[in-house]
mmCIF file of C-alpha atoms and ligand atoms in Angstrom:
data_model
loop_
_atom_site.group_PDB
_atom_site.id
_atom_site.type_symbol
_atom_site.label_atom_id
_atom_site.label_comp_id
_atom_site.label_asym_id
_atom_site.label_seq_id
_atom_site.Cartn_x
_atom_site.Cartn_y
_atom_site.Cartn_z
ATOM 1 C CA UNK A 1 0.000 0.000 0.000
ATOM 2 C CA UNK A 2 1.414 3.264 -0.949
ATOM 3 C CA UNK A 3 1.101 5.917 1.800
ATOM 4 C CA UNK A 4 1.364 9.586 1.160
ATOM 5 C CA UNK A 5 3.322 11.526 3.935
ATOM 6 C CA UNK A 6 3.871 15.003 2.428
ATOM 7 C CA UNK A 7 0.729 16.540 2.066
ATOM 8 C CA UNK A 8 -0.586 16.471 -1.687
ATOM 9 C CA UNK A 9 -0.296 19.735 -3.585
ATOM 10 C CA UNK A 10 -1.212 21.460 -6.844
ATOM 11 C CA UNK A 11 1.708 20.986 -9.899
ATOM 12 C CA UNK A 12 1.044 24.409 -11.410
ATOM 13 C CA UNK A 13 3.191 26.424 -8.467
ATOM 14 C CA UNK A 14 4.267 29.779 -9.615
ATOM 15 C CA UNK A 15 8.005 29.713 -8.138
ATOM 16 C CA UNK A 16 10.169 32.769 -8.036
ATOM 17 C CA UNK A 17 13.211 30.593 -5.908
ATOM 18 C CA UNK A 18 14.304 27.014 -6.430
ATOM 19 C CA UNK A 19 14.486 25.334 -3.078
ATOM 20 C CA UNK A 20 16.670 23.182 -0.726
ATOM 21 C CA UNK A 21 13.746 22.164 1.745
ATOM 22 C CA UNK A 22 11.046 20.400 -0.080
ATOM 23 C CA UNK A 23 9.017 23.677 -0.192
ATOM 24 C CA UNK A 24 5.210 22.468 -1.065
ATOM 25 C CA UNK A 25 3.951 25.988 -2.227
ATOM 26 C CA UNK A 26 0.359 26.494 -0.876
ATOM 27 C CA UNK A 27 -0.096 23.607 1.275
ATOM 28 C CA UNK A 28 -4.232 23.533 0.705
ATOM 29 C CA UNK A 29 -3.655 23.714 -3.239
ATOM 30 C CA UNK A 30 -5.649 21.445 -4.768
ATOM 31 C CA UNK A 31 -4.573 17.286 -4.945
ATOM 32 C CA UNK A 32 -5.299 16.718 -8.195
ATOM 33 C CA UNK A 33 -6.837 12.942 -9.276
ATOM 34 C CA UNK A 34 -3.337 11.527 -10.166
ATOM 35 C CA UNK A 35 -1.962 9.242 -8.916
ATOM 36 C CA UNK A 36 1.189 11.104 -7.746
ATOM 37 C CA UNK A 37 3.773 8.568 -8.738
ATOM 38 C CA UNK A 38 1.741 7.468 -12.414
ATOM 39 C CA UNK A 39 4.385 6.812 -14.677
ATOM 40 C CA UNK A 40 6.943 7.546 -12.845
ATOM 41 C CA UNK A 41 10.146 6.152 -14.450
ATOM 42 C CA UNK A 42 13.096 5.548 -12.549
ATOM 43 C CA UNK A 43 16.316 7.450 -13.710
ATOM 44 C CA UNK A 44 18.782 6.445 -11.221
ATOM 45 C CA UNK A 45 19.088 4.542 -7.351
ATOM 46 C CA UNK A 46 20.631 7.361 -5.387
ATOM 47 C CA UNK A 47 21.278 5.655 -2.724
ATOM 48 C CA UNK A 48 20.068 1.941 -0.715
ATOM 49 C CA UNK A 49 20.790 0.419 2.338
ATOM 50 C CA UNK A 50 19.768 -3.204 3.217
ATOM 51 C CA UNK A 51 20.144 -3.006 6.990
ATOM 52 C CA UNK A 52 17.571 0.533 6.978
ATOM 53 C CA UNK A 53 15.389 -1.154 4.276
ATOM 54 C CA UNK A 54 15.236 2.164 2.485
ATOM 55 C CA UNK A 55 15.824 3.321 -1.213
ATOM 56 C CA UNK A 56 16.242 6.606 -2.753
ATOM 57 C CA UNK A 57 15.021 7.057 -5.820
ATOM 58 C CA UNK A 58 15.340 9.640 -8.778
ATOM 59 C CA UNK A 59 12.972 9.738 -11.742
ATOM 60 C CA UNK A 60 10.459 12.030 -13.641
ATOM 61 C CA UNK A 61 6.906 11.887 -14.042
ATOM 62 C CA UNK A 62 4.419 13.313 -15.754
ATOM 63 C CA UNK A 63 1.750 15.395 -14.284
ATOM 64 C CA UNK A 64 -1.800 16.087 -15.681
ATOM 65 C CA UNK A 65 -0.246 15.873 -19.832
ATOM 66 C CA UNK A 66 2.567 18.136 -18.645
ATOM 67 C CA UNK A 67 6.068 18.290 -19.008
ATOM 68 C CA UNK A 68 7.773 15.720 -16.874
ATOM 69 C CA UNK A 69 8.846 16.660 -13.645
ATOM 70 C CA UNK A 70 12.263 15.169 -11.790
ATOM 71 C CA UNK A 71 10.984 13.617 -8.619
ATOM 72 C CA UNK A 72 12.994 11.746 -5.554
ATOM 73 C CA UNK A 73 10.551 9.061 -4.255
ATOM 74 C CA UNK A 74 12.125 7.293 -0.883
ATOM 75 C CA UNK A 75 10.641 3.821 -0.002
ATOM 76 C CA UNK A 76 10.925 2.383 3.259
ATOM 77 C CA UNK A 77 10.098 -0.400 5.002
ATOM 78 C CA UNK A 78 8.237 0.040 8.553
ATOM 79 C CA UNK A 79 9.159 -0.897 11.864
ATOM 80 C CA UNK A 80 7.255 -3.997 13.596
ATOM 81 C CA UNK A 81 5.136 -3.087 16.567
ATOM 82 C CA UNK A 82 3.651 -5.133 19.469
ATOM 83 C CA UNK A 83 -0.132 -4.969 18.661
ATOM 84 C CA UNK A 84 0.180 -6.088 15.100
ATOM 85 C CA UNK A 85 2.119 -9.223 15.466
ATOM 86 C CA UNK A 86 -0.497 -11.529 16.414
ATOM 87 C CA UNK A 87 -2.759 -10.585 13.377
ATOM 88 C CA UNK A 88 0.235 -10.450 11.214
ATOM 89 C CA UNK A 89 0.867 -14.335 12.282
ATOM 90 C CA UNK A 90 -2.964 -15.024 12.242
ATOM 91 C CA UNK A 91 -3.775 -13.621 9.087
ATOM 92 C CA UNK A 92 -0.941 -14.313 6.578
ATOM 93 C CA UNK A 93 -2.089 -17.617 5.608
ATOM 94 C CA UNK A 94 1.043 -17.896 2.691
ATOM 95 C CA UNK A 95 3.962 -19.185 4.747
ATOM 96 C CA UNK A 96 6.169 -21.024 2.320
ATOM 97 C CA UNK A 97 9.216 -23.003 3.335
ATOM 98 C CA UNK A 98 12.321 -21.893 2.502
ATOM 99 C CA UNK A 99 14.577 -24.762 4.271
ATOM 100 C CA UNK A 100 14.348 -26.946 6.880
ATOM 101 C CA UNK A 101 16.960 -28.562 8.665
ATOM 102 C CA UNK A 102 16.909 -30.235 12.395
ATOM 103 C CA UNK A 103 15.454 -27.839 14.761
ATOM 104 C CA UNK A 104 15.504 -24.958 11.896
ATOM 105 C CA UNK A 105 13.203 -23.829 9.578
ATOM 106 C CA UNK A 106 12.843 -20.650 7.298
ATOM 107 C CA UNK A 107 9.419 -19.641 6.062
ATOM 108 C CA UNK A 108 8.773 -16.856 3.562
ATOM 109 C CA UNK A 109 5.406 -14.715 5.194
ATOM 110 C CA UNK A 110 3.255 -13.021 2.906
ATOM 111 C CA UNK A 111 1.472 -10.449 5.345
ATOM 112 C CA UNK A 112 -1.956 -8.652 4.027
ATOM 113 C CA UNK A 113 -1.920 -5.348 2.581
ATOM 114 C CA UNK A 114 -3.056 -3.835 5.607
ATOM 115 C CA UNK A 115 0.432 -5.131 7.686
ATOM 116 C CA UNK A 116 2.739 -4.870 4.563
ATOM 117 C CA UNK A 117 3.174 -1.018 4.291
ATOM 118 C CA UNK A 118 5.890 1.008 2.498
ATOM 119 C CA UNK A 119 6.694 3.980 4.021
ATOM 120 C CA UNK A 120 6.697 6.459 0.711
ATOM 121 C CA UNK A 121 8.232 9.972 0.464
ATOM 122 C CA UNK A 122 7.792 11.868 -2.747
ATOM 123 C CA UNK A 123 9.769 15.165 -3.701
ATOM 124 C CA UNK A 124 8.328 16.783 -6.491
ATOM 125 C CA UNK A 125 9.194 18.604 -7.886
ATOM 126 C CA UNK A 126 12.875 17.999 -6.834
ATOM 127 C CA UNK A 127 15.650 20.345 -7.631
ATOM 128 C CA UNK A 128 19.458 19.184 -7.910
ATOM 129 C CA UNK A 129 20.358 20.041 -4.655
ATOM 130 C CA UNK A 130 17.306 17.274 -3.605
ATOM 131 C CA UNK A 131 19.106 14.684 -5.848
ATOM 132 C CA UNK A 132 22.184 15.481 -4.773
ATOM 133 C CA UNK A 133 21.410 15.665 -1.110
ATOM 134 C CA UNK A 134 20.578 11.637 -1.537
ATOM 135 C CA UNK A 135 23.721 10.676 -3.210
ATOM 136 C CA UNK A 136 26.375 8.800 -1.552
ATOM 137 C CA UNK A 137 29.069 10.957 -1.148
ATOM 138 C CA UNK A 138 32.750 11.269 0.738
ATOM 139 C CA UNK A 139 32.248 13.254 4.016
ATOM 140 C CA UNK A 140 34.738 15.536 5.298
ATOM 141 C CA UNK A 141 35.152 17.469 8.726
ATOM 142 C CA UNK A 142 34.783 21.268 9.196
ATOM 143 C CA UNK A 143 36.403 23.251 12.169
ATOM 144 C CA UNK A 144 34.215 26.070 11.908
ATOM 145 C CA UNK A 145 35.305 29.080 14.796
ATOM 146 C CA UNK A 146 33.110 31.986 15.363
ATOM 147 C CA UNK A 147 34.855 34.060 12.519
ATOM 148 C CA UNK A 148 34.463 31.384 10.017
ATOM 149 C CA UNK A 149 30.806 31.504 10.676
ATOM 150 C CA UNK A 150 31.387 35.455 10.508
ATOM 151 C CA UNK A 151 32.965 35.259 7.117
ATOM 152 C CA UNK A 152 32.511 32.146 5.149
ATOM 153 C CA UNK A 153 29.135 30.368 6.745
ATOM 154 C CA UNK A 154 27.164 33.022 6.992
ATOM 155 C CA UNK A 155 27.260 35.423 3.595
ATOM 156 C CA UNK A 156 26.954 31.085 2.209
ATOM 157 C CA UNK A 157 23.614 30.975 3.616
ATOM 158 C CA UNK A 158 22.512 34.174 3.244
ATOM 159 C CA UNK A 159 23.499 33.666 -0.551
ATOM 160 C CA UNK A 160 21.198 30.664 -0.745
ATOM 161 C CA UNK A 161 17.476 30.759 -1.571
ATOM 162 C CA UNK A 162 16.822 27.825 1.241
ATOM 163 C CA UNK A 163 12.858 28.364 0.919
ATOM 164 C CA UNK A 164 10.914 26.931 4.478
ATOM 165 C CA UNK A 165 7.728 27.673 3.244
ATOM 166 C CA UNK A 166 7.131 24.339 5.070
ATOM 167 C CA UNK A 167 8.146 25.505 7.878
ATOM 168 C CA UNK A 168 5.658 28.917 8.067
ATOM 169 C CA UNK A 169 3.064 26.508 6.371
ATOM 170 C CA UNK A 170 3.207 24.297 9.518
ATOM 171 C CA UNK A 171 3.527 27.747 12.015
ATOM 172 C CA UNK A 172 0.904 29.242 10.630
ATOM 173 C CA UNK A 173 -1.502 26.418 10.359
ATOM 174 C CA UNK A 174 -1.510 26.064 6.551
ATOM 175 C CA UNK A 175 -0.412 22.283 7.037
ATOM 176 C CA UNK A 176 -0.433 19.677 9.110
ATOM 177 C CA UNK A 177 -2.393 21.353 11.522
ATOM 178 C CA UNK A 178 -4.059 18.068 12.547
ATOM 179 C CA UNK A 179 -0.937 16.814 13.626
ATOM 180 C CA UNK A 180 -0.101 19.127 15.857
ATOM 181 C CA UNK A 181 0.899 17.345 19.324
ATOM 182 C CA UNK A 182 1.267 20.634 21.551
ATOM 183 C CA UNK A 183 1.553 24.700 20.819
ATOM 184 C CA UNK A 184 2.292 27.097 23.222
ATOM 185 C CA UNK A 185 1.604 29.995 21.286
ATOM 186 C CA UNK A 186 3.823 32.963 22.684
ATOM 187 C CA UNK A 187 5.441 34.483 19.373
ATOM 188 C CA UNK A 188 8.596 34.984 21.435
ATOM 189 C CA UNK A 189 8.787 31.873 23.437
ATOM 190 C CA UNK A 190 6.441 29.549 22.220
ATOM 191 C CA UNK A 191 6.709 26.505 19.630
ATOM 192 C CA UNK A 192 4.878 23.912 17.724
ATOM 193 C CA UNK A 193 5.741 20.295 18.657
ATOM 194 C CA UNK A 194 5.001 17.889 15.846
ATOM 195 C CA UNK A 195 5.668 14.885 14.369
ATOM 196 C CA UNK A 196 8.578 14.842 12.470
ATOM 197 C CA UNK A 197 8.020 13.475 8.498
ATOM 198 C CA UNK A 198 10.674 10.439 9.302
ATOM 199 C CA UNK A 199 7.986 8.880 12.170
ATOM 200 C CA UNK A 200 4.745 7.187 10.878
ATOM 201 C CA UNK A 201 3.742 7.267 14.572
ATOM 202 C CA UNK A 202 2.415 3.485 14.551
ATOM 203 C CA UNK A 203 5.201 2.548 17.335
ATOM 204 C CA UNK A 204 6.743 4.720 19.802
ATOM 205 C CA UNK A 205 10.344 2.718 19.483
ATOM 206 C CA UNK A 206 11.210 5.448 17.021
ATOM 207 C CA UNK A 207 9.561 8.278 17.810
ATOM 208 C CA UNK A 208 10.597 11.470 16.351
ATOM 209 C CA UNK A 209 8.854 15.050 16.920
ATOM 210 C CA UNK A 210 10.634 18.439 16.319
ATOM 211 C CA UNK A 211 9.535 21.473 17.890
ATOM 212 C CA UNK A 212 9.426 24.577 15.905
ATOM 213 C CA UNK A 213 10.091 27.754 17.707
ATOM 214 C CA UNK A 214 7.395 30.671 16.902
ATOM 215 C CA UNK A 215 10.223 33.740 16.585
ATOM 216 C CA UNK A 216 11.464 33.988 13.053
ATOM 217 C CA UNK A 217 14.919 34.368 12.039
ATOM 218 C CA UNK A 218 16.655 32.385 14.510
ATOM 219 C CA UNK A 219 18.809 30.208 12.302
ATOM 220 C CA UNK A 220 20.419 27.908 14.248
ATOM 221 C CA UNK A 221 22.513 27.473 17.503
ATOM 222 C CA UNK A 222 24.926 29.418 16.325
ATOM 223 C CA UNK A 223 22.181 32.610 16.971
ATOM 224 C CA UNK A 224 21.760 31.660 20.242
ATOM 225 C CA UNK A 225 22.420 33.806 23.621
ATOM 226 C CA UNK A 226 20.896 34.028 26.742
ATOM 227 C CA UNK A 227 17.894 35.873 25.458
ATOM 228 C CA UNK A 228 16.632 32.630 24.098
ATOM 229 C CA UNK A 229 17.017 30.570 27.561
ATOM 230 C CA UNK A 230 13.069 30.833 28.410
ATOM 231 C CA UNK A 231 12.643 29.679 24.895
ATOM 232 C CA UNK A 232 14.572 27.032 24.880
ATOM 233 C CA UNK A 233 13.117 26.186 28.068
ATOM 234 C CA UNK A 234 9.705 25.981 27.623
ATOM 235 C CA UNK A 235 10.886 23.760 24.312
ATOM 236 C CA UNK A 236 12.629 21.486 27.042
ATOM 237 C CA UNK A 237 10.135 21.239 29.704
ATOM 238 C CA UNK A 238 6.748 21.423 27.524
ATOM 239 C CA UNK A 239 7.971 18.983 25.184
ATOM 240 C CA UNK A 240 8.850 16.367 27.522
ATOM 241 C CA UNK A 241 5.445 17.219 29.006
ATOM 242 C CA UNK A 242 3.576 16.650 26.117
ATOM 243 C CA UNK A 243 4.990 13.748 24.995
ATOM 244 C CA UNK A 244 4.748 12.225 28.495
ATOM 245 C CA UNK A 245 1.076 12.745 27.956
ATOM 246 C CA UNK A 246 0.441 11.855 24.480
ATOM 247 C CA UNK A 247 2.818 8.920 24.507
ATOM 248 C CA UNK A 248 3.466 7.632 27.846
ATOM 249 C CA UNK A 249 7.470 8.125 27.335
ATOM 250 C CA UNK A 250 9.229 10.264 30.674
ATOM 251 C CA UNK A 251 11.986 12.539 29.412
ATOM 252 C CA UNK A 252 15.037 10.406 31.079
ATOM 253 C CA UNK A 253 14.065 8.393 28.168
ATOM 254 C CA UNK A 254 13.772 11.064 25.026
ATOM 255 C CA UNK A 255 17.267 12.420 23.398
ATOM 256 C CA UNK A 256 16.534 16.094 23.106
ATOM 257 C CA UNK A 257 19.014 17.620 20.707
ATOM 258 C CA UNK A 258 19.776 20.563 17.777
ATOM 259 C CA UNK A 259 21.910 19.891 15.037
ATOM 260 C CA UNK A 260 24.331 22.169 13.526
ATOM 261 C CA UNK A 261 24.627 22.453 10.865
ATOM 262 C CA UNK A 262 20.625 21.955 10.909
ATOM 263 C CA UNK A 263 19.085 21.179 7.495
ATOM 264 C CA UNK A 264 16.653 23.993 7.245
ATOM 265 C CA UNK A 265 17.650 27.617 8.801
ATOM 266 C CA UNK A 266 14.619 28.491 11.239
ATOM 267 C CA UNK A 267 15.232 27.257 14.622
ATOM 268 C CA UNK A 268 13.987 23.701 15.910
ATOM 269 C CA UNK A 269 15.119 20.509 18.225
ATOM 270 C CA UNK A 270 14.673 16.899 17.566
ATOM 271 C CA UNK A 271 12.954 15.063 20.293
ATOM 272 C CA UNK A 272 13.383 11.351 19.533
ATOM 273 C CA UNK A 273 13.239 7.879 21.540
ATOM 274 C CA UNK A 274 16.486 7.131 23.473
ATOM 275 C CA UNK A 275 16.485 3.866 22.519
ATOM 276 C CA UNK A 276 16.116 4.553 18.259
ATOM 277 C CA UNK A 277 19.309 5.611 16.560
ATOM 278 C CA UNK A 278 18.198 7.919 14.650
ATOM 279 C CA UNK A 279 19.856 9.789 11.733
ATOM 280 C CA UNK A 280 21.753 12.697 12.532
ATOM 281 C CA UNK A 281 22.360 11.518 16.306
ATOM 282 C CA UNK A 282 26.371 11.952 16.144
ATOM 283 C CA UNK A 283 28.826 13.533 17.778
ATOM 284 C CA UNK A 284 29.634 16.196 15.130
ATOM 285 C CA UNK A 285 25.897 16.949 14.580
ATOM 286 C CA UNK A 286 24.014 16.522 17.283
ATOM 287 C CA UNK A 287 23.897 18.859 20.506
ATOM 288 C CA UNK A 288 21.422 18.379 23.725
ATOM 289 C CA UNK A 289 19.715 20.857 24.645
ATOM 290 C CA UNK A 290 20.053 20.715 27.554
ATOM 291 C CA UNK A 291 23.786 21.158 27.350
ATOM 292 C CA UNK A 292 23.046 24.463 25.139
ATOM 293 C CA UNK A 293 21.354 25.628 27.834
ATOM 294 C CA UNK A 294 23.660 25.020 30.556
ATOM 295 C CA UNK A 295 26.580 26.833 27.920
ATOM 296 C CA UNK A 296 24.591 29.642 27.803
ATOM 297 C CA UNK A 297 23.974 30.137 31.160
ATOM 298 C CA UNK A 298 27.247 30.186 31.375
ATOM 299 C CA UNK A 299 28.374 32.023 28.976
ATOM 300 C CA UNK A 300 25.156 34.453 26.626
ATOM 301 C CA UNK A 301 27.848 34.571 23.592
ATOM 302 C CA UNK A 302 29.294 30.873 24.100
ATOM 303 C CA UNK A 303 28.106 29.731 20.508
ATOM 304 C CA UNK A 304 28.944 33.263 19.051
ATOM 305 C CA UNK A 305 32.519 32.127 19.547
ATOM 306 C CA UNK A 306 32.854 28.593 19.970
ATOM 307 C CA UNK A 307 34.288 26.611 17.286
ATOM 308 C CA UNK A 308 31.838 23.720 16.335
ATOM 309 C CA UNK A 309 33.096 20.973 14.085
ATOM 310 C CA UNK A 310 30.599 19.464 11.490
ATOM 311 C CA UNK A 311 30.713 16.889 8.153
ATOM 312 C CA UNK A 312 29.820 17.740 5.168
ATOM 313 C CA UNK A 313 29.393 16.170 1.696
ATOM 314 C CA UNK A 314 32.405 16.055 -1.024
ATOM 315 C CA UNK A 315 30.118 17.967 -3.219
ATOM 316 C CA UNK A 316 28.318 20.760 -0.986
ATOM 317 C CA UNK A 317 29.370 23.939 -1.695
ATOM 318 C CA UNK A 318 29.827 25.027 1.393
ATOM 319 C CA UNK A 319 32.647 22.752 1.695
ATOM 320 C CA UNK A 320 34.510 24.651 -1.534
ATOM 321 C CA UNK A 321 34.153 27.834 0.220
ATOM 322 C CA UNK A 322 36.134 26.636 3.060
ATOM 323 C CA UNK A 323 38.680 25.157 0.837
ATOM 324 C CA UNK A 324 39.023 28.247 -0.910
ATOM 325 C CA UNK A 325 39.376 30.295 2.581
ATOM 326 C CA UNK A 326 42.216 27.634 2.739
ATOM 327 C CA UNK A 327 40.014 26.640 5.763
ATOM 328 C CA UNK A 328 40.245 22.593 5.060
HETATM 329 C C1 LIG U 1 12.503 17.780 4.262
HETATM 330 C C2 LIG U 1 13.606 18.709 6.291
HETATM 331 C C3 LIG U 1 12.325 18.654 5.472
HETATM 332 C C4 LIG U 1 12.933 16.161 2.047
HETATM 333 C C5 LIG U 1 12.294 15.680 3.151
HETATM 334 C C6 LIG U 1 12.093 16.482 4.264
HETATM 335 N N1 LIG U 1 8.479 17.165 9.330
HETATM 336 C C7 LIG U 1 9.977 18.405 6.130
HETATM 337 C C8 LIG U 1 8.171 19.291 4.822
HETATM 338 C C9 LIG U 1 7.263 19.008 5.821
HETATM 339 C C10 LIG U 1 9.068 18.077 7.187
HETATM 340 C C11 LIG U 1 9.426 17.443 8.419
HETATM 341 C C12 LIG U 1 13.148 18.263 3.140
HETATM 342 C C13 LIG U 1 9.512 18.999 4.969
HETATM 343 CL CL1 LIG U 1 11.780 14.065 3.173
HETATM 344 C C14 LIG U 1 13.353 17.471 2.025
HETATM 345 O O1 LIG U 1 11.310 18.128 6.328
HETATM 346 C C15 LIG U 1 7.701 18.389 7.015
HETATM 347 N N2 LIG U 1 6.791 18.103 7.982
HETATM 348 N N3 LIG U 1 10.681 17.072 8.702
HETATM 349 C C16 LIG U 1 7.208 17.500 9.105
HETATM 350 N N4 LIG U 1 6.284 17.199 10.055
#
């Protein structure tokens, strides 16, 4: 069964920028009929893993007799959880021997449509940088002090046309309002918490929210002072609150965390399950928060000068400006 998660939009989107972050226009334009993946043909595998169960695909289809559009489509396969294995085991009545041999046996399960789902993500249209972005690539380290950020990090994103429309579509109720787990609505120090894209919310074992801060134009830790501490607090404290309600899981057992560099430039923290490894959990990307508060407290300019290492990809740009700052 194929399973929409970005919400369906309208094809004709009049587009002044090209985007980085999967920017869906009007979020309430109109579906269409289509089928959003009919005739899709596949271009090129950008990237697979066997051990996540996931592909990443690039290909174009062809909207409403229009011109064909370059799409990345991401398949993957869903967790298991508790409360489905017993009619998963009940009601797959296909279980074909693969071998047999003393105590050991290996069947092949065919489970009903219902228990068989693939997890789809379609971007579309997608730019390069989306086809890129999925592309296995050579990953380098960045030492990045406060005057790199000054001079080489900063005029880089300010030079790029990152579009979060998603971001003030989700903010401002546009999309995804449904979905909304908790709001506390204080434009300076108030958020959204919501489910983040990567969780399909049928098991808790990898739950992921993000909470979306309400002020506009923080772009990431490296913005941060003390100003921001009853902010970042209510982010801390609400959200484990919330999801302690809604999910039964106590904050001893959430990782709470930002990343730098983030992947979209308006401020936001990860909330996911301790015990679920999920991406972007590593040493040179991921920072508690609750460390980042305890810095600032410490110190209101601490990531205004602090040097923060981070990876990047062989082929993002932002890597060639610090080679050509002789930087790397
Ligand atoms: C994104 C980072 C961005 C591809 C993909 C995801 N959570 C989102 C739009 C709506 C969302 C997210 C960019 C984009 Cl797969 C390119 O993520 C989103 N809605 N992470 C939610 N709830």
């Amino acid at each position: 069964m194929l399973l929409m998660t970005m919400a369906p939009t309208g094809d004709k989107r009049k587009r002044e920028d090209d985007t980085e972050n999967g920017d869906s226009g009007d979020a309430k334009s109109s579906a269409g009929t289509q089928h959003p993946l009919s005739g899709f043909r596949l271009q090129t595998v950008l990237r697979e893993s066997a051990r996540d169960k996931t592909i990443f695909l690039h290909g174009q289809v062809t909207g409403d007799g229009q011109d064909a559009e370059d799409a990345v489509v991401i398949l993957e396969r869903a967790p298991f959880h508790v409360d489905t294995i017993s009619p998963l085991l009940a009601n797959s009545p296909e279980l074909k021997l693969q071998l047999k041999n003393d105590i050991y046996s290996v069947y092949q399960l065919t489970p009903p449509p219902e228990l068989n789902e693939v997890k789809t993500t379609i971007i579309r249209p997608a730019t390069d940088k989306h086809i890129k972005k999925y592309l296995r690539q050579e990953i380098y380290l960045v030492q990045e002090t406060g005057e790199d950020y000054k001079n080489i990090t900063l005029p880089f994103i300010e030079s790029q046309s990152f579009s979060i429309q998603w971001v003030y579509n989700i903010l401002e109720k546009k999309a995804e309002a449904d979905r909304i787990v908790y709001e506390n609505p204080d434009p300076e120090h108030g958020f959204i918490l919501i489910p983040d894209f990567k969780w399909n919310q049928k098991q808790v074992e990898d739950l992921y929210l993000i909470a979306i801060c309400n002020p506009r134009g923080i772009k990431s830790l490296r913005d941060l002072t003390a100003d921001h501490l009853p902010l970042l607090k209510n982010i801390l404290h609400e959200g484990q609150e919330a999801i302690l309600k809604r999910y039964s899981i106590p904050g001893n057992q959430l990782r709470i965390y930002l990343h730098y560099q983030p992947s979209y430039y308006h401020l936001h923290v990860h909330f996911t399950a301790l015990g679920h490894d999920a991406p972007g959990i590593t040493v040179e990307r991921a920072h508690l928060l609750c460390d980042v508060i305890q810095n600032l407290e410490m110190d209101s300019r601490y990531y205004a000068g602090r040097t923060l290492t981070y990876a990047l990809r062989a082929d993002e740009a932002l890597l060639k400006q610090f080679k050509e700052a002789g930087k790397c």
